[in-house]
Backbone as CSV, one residue per row, in Angstrom:
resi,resn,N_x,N_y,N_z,CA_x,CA_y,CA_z,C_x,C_y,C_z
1,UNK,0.844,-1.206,0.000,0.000,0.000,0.000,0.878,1.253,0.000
2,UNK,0.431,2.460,-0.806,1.699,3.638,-0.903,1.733,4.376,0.637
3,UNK,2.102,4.614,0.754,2.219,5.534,1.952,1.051,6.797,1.827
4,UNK,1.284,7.297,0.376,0.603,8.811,0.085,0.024,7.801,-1.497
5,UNK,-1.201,7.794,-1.394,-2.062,7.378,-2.348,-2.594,8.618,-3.342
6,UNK,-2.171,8.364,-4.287,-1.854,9.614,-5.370,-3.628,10.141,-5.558
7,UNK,-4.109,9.277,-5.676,-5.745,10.200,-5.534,-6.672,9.150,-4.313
8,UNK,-6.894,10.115,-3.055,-7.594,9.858,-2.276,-9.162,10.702,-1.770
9,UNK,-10.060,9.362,-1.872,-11.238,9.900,-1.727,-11.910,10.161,-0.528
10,UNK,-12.576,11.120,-0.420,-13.318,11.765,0.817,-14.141,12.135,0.537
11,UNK,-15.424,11.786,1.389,-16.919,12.298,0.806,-17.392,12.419,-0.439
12,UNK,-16.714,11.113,-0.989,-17.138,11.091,-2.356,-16.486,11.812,-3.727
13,UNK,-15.449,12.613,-3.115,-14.818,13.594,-4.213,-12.978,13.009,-4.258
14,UNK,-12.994,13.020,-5.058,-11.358,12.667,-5.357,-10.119,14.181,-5.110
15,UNK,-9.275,13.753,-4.495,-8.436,14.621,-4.325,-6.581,14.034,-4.530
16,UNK,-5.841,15.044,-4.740,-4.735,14.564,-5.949,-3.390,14.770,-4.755
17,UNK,-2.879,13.473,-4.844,-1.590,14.077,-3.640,-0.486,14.785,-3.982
18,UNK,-0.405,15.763,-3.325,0.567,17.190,-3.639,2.169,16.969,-2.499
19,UNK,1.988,16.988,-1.232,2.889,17.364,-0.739,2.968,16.095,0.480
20,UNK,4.561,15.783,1.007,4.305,14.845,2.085,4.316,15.337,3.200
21,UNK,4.358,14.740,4.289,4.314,15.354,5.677,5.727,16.211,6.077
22,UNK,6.589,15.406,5.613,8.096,16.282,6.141,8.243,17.580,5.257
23,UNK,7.407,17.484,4.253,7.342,19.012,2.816,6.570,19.824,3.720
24,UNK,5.047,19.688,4.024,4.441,19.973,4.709,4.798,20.654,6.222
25,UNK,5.468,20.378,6.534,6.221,20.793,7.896,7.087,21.580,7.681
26,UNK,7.895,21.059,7.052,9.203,22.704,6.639,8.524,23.724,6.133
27,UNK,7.188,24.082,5.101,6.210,24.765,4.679,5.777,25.574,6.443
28,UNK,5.517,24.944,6.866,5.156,25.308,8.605,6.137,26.450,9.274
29,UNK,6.985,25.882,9.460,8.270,26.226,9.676,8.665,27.784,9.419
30,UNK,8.412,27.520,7.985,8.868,28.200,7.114,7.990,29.515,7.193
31,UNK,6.711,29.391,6.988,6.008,30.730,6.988,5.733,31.359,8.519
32,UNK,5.838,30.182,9.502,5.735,30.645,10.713,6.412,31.430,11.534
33,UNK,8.310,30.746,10.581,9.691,32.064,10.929,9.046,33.301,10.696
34,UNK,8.764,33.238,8.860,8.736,34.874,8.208,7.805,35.912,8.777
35,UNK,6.831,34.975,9.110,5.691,35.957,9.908,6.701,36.745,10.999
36,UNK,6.914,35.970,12.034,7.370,35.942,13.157,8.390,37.481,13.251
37,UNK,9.256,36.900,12.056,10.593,37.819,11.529,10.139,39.260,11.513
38,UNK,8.891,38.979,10.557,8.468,40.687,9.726,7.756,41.568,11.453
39,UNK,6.984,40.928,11.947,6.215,41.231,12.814,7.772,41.989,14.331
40,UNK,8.619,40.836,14.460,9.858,41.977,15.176,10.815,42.779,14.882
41,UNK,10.271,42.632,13.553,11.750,43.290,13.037,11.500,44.605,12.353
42,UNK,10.270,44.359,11.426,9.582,45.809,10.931,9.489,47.198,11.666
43,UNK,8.878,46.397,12.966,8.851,47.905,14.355,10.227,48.903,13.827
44,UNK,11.103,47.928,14.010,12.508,48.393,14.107,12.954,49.335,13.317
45,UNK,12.859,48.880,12.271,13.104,49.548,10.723,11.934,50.745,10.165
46,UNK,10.570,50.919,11.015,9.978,51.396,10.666,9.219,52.041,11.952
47,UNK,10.041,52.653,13.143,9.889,52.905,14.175,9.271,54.201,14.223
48,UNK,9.648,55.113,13.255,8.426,56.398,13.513,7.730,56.169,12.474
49,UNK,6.983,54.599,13.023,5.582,54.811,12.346,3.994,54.749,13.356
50,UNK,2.843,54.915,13.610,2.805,55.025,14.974,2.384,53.752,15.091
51,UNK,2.046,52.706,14.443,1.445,50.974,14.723,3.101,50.457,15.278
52,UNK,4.077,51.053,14.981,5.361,50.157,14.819,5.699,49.782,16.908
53,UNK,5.150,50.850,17.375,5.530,50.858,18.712,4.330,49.787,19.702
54,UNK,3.542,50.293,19.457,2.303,49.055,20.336,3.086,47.568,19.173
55,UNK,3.346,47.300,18.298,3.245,45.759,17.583,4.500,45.535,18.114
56,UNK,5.650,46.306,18.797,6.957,46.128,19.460,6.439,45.672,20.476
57,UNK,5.851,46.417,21.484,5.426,46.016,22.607,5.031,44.844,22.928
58,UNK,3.837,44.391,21.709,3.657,43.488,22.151,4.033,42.109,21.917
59,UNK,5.071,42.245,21.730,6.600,40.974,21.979,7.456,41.090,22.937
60,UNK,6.942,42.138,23.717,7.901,42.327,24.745,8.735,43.331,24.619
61,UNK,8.875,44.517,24.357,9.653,45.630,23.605,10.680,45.180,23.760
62,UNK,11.959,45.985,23.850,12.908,45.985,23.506,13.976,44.709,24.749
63,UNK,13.264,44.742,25.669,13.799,43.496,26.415,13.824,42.356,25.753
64,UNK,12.746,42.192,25.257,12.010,40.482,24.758,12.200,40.385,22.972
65,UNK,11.957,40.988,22.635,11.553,41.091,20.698,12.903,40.684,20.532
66,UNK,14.032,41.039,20.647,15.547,40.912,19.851,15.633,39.763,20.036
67,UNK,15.263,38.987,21.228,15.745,37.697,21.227,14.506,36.773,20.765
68,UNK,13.576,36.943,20.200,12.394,36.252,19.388,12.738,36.545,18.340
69,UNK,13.280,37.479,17.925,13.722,37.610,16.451,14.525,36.725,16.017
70,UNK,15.946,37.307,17.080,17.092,36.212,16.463,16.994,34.821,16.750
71,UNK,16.585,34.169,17.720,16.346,32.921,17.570,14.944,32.532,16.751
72,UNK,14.226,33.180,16.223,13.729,32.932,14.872,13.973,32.704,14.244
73,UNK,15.348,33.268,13.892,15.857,33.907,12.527,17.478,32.141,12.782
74,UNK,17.226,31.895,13.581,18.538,30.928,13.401,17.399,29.482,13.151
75,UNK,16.431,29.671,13.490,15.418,28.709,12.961,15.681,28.488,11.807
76,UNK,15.099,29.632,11.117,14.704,29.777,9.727,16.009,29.079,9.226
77,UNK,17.191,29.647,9.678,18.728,29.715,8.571,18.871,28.066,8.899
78,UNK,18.514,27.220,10.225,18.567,25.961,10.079,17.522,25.146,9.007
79,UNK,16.471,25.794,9.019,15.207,25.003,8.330,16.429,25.298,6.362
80,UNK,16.953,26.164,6.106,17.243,26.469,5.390,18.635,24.815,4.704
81,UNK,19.203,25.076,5.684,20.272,24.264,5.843,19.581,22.591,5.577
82,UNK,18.734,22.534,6.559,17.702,21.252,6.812,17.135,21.122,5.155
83,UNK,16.792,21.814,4.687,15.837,21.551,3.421,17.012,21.361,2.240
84,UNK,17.804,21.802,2.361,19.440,22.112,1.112,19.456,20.468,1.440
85,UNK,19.773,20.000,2.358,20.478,18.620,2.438,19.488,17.919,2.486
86,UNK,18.263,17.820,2.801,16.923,16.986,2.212,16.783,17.154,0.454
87,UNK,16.751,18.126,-0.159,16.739,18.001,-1.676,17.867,17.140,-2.449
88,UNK,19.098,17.334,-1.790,19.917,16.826,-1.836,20.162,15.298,-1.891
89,UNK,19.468,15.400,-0.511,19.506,13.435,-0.180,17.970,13.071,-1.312
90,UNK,17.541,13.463,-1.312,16.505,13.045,-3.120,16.853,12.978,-3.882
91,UNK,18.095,13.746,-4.204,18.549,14.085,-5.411,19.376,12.799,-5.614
92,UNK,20.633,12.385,-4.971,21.053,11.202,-4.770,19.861,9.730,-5.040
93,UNK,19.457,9.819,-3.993,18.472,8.602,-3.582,17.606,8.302,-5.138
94,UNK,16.952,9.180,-5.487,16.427,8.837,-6.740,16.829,9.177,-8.092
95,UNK,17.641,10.107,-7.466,18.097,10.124,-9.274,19.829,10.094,-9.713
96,UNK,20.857,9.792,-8.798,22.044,8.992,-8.543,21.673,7.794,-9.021
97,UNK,20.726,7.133,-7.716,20.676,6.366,-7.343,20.027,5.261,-8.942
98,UNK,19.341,6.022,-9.456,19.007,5.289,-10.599,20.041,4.742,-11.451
99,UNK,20.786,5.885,-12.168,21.989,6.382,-12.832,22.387,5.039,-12.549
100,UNK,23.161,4.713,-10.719,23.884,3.779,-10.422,23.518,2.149,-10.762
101,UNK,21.953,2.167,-10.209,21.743,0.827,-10.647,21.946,0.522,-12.108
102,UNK,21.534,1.661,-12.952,21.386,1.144,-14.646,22.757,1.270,-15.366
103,UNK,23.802,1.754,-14.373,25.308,1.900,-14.785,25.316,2.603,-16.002
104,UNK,24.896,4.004,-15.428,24.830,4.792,-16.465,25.706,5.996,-15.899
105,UNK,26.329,5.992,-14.816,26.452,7.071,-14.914,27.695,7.641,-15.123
106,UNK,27.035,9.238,-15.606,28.314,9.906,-16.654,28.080,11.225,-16.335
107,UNK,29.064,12.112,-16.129,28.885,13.538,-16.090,27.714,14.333,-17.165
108,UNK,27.419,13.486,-17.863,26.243,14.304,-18.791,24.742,14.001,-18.392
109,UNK,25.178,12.645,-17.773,23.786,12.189,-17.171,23.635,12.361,-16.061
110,UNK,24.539,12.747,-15.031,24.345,13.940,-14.166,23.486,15.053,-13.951
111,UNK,24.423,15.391,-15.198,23.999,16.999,-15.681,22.423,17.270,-15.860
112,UNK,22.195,16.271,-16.909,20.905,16.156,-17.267,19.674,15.671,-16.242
113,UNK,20.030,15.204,-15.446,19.314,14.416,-14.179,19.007,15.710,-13.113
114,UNK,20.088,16.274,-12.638,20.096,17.558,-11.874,19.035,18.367,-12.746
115,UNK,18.759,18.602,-13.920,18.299,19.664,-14.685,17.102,19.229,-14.882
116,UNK,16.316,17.866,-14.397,15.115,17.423,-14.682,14.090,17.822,-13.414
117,UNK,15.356,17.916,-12.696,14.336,17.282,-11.155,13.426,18.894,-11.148
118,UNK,12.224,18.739,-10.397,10.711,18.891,-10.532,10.728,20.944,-10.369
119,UNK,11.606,20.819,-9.501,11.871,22.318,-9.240,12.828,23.220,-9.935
120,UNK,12.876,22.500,-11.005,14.477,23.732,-11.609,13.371,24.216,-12.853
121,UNK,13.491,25.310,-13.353,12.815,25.981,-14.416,13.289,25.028,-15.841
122,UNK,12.393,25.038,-16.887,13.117,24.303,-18.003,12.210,24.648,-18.705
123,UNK,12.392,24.240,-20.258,11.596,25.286,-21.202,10.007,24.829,-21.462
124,UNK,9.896,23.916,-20.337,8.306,23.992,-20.416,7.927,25.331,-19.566
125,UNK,8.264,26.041,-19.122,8.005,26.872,-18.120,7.767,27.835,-19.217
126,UNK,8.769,28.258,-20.056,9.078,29.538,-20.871,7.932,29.263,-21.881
127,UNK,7.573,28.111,-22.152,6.405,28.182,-23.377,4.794,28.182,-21.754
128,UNK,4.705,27.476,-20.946,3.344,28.174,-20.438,3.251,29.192,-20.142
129,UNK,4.506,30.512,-19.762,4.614,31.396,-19.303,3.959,32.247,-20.703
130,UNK,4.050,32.062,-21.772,3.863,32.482,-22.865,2.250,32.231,-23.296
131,UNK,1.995,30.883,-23.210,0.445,30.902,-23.417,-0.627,31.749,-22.091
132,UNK,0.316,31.472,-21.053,-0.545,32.337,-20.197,-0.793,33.840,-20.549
133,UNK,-0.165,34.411,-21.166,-0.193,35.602,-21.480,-1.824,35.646,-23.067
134,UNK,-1.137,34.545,-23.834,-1.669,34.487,-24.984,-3.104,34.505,-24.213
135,UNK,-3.377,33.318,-23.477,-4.620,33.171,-22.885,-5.524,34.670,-22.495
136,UNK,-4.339,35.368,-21.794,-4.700,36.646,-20.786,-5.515,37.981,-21.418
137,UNK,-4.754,37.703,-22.862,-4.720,38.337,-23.871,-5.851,38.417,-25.017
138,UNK,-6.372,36.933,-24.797,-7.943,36.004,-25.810,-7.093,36.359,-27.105
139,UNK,-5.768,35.924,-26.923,-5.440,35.543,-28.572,-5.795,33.776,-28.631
140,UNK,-6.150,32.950,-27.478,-6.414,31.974,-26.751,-7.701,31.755,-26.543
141,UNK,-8.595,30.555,-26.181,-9.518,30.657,-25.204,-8.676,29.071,-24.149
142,UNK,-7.580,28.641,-24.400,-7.208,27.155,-23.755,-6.054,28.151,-22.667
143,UNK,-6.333,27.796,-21.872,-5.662,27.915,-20.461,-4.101,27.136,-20.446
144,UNK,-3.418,27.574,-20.169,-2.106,27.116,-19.955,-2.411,25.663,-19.205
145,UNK,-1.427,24.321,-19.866,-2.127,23.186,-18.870,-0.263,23.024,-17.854
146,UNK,-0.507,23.513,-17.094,0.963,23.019,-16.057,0.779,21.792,-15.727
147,UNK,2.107,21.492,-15.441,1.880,20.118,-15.253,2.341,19.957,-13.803
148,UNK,3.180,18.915,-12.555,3.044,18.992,-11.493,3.641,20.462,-11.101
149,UNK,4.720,21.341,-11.350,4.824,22.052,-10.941,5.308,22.861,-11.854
150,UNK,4.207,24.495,-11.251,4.376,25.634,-12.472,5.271,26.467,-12.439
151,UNK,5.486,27.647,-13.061,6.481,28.278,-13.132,6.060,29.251,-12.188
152,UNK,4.793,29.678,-11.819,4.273,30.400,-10.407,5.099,30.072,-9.349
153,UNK,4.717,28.519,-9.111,5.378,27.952,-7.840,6.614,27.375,-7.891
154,UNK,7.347,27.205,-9.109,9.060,27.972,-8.954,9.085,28.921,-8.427
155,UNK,8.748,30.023,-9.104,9.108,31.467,-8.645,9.070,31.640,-7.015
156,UNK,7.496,30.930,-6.423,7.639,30.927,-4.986,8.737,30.503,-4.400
157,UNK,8.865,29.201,-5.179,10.371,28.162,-4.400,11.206,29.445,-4.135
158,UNK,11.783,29.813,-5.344,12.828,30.248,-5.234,13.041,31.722,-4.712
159,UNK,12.544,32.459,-4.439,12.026,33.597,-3.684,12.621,33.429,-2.582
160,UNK,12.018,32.782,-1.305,12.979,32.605,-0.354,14.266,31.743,-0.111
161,UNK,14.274,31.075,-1.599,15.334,30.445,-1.451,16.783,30.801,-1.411
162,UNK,16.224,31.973,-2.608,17.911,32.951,-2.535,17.763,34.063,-1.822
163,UNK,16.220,34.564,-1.106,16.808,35.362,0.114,17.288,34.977,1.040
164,UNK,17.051,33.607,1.999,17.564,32.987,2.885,18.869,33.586,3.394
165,UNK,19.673,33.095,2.113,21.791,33.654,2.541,21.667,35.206,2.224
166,UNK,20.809,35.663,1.925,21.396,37.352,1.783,20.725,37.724,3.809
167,UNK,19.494,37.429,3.782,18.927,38.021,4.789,19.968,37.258,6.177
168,UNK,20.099,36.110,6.091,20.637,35.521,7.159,22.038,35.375,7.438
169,UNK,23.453,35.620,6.589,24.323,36.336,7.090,24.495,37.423,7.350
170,UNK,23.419,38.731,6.999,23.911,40.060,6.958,22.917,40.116,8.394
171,UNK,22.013,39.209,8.596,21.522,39.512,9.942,22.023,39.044,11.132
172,UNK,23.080,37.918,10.693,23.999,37.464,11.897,25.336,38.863,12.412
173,UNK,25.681,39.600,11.090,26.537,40.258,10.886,25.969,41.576,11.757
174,UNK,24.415,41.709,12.031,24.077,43.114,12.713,24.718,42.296,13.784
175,UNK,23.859,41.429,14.431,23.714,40.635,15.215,24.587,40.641,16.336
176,UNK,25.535,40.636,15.835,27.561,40.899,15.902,28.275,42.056,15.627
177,UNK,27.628,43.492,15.607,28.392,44.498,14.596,29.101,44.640,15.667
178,UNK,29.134,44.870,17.004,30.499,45.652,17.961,31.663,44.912,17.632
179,UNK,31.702,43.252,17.799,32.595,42.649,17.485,32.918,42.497,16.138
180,UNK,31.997,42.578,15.019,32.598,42.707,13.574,33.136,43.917,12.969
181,UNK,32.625,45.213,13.753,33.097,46.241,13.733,34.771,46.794,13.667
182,UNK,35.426,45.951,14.320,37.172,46.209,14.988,37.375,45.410,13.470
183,UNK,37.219,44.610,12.547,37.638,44.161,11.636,36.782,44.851,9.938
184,UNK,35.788,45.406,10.048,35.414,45.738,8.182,34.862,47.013,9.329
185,UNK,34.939,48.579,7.881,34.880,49.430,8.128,33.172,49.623,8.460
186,UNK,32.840,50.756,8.785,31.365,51.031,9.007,30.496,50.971,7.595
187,UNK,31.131,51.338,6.583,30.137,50.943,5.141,30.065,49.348,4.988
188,UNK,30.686,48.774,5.698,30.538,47.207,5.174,28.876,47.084,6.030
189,UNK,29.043,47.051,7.423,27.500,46.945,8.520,26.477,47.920,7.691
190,UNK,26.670,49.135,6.969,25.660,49.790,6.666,25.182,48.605,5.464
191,UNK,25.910,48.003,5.087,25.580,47.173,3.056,24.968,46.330,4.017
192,UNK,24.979,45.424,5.079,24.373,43.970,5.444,22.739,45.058,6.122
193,UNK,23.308,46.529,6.716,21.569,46.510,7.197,20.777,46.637,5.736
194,UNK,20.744,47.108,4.831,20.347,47.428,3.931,19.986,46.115,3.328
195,UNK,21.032,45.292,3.087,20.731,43.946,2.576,19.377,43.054,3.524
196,UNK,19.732,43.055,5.045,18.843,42.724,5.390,17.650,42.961,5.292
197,UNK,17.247,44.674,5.864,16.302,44.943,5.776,15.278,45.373,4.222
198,UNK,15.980,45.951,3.411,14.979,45.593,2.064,14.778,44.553,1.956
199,UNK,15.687,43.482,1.484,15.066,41.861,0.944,14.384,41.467,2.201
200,UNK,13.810,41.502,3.371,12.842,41.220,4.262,11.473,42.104,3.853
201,UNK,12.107,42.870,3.263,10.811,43.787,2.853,10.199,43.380,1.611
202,UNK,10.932,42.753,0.470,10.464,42.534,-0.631,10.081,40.895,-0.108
203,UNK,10.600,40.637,0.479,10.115,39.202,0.626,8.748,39.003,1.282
204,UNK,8.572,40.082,2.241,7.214,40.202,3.135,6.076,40.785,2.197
205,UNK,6.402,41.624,1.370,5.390,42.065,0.277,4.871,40.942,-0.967
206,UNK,6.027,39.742,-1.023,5.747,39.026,-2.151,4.958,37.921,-1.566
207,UNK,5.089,37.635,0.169,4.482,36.757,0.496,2.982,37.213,0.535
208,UNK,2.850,38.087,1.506,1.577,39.100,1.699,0.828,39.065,0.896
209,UNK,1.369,39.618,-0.357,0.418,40.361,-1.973,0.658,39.060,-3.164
210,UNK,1.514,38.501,-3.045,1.142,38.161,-4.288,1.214,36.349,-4.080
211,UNK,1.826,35.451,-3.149,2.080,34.259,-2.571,0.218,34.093,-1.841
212,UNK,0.341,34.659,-0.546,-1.181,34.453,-0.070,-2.505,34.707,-1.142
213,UNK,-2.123,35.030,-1.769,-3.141,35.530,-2.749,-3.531,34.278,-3.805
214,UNK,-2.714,34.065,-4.369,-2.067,32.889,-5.348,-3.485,31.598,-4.376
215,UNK,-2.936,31.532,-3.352,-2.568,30.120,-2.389,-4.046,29.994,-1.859
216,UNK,-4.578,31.530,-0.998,-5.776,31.564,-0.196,-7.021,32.485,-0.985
217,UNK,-6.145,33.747,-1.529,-7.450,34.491,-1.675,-8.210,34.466,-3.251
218,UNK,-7.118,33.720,-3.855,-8.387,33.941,-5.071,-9.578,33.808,-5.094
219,UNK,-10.789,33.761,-6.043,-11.661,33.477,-5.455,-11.864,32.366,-5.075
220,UNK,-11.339,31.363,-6.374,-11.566,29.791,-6.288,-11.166,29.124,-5.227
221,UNK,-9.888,29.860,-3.764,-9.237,29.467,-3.324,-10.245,30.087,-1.690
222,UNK,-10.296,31.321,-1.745,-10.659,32.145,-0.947,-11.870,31.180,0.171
223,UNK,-11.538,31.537,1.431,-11.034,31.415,2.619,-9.194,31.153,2.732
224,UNK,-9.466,29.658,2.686,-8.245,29.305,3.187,-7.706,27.880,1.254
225,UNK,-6.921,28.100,1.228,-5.804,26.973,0.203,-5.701,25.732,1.563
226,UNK,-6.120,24.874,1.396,-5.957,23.886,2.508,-4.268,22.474,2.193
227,UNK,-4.124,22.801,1.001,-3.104,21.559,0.404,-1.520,21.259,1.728
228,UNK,-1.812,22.555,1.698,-0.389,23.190,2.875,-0.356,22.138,4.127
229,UNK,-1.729,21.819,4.643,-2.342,21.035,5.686,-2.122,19.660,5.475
230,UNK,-3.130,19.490,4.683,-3.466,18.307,4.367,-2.645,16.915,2.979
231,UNK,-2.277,18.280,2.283,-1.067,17.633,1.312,-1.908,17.431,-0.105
232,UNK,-3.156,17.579,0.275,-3.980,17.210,-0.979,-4.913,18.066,-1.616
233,UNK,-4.948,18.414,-2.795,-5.293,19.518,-3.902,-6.686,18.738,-4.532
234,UNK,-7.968,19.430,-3.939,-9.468,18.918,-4.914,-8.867,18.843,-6.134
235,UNK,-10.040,17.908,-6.660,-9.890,18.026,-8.047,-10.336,19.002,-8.912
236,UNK,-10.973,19.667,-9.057,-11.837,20.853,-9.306,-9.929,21.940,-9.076
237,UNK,-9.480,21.856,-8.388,-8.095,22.815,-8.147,-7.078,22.013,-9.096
238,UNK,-7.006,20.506,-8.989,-5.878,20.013,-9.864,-6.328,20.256,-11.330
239,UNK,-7.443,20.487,-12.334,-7.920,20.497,-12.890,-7.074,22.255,-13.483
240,UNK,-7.761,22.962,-12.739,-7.248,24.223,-13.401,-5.992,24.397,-13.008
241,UNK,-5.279,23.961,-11.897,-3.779,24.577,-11.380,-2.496,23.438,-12.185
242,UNK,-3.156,22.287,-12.293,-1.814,21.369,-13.016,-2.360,20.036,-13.885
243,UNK,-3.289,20.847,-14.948,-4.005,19.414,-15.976,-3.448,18.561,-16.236
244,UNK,-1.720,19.202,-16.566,-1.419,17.996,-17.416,-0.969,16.854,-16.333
245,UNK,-0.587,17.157,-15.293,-0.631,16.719,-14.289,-1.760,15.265,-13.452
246,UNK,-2.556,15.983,-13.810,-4.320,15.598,-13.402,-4.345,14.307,-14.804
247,UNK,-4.491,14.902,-16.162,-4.360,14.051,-16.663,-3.759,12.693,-16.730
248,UNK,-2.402,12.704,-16.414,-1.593,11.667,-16.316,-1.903,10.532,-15.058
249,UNK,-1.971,11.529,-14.229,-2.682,10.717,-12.539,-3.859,9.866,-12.747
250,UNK,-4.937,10.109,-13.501,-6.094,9.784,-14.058,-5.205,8.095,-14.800
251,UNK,-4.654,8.587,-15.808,-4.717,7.248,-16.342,-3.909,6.343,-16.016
252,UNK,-2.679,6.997,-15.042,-1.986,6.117,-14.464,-2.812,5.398,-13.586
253,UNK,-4.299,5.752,-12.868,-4.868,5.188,-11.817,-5.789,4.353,-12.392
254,UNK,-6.239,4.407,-14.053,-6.986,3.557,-14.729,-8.496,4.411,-14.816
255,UNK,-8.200,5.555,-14.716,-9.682,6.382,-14.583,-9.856,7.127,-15.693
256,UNK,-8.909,6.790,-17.008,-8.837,7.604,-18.210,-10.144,7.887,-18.755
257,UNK,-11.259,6.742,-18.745,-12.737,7.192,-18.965,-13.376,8.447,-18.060
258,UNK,-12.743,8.753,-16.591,-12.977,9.526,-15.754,-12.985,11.171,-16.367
259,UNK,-11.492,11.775,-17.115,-10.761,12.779,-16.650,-11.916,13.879,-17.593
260,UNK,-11.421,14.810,-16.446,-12.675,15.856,-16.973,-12.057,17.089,-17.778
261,UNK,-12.714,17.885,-18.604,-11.901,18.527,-19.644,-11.861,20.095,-18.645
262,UNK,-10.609,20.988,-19.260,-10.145,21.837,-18.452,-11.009,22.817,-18.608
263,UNK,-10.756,23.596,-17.597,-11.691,24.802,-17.123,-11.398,25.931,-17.918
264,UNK,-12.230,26.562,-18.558,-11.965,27.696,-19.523,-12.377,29.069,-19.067
């Protein structure tokens, strides 16, 4: 029996498995740091503003907040670390690991193996990125069909992926300025606050406005995106968010008479 049964039914409706429990948890983790982050750290950076002083407070002002921040913030840079060497050990495990059994492997099939796996951009991305527009545009009436994962939710991946090392050495580096101070001049600490604090800012705006939005508020989505939870995407959502996806699941499960045509 699979562990994660690729379409599981509930109350009669089929739903498509998206994410596992240990994905699911670093996802946790993960938005629970940034919240956490923006909410002690913003006051700071944005102190004559007049909300900035009561939302200090109530972390404990200036006694309590610095140290909810930074041990937040060494969370996050571990969850960071934690997830690098989990992709990693996948990366090996299934796709080394193949290579090895079929004694194939060769620096090109490496190459090519690294460049497949599910999260790296590749030129299916650059042609839906293109019909989506066409679509947007009604030079179209067919909807871009993504398949398990779009070039939207790249973009999410990778968003905090390469802020992570900008925000989290230059925030170890405040963290430390008396003692890093006697060694790099005062313009070096001014480049890490700056580094820190904008990319926390663009990162908090992309989650805010355009990530929650994506996830919870569209309409189709609006209340709550539940997949984050539960790991599993309705069908009615796999349908418009990853057909080609949906499609394939369908007939791999023997339900090819089933699959329903995409949402226009």
């Amino acid at each position: 029996m699979q562990k994660y049964p690729k379409i599981a039914i509930r109350n009669g409706k089929r739903y498509f498995f998206r994410f596992s429990l240990v994905q699911r948890v670093q996802h946790i983790i993960l938005f629970t740091t940034v919240i956490t982050l923006a909410l002690t750290g913003f006051p700071l950076r944005y102190y004559d503003q007049p909300w900035a002083k009561p939302l200090y407070e109530f972390f404990g002002g200036i006694e309590v907040a610095p140290y909810i921040h930074r041990i937040t913030g060494l969370i996050l840079l571990a969850l960071f670390l934690f997830h690098t060497g989990y992709w990693i050990y996948l990366f090996f495990k299934n796709r080394v690991g193949k290579l090895i059994r079929e004694k194939r492997v060769t620096a090109g099939n490496l190459i090519k193996e690294f460049f497949s796996q599910e999260m790296i951009p590749n030129g299916k991305d650059g042609r839906d990125m293109v019909d989506m527009f066409k679509y947007l545009l009604y030079f179209t009436n067919r909807p871009p069909r993504y398949d398990r994962i779009s070039w939207k939710e790249k973009f999410d991946y990778f968003a905090p992926y390469w802020g992570i090392p900008i925000l989290g050495p230059a925030g170890l580096a405040l963290w430390y300025r008396d003692e890093i101070s006697h060694y790099v001049p005062g313009i070096v600490l001014n480049a890490f606050y700056i580094m820190h604090t904008d990319e926390a800012l663009l990162a908090a705006l992309f989650l805010f406005f355009v990530h929650w939005y994506n996830v919870h508020y569209a309409p189709e989505k609006f209340p709550l995106g539940t997949v984050f939870l539960t790991g599993y995407l309705p069908e009615a959502d796999m349908i418009h968010e990853h057909y080609d996806e949906y499609v394939r699941t369908m007939k791999e499960e023997g339900l090819e008479h089933e699959i329903k045509p995409q949402h226009h």
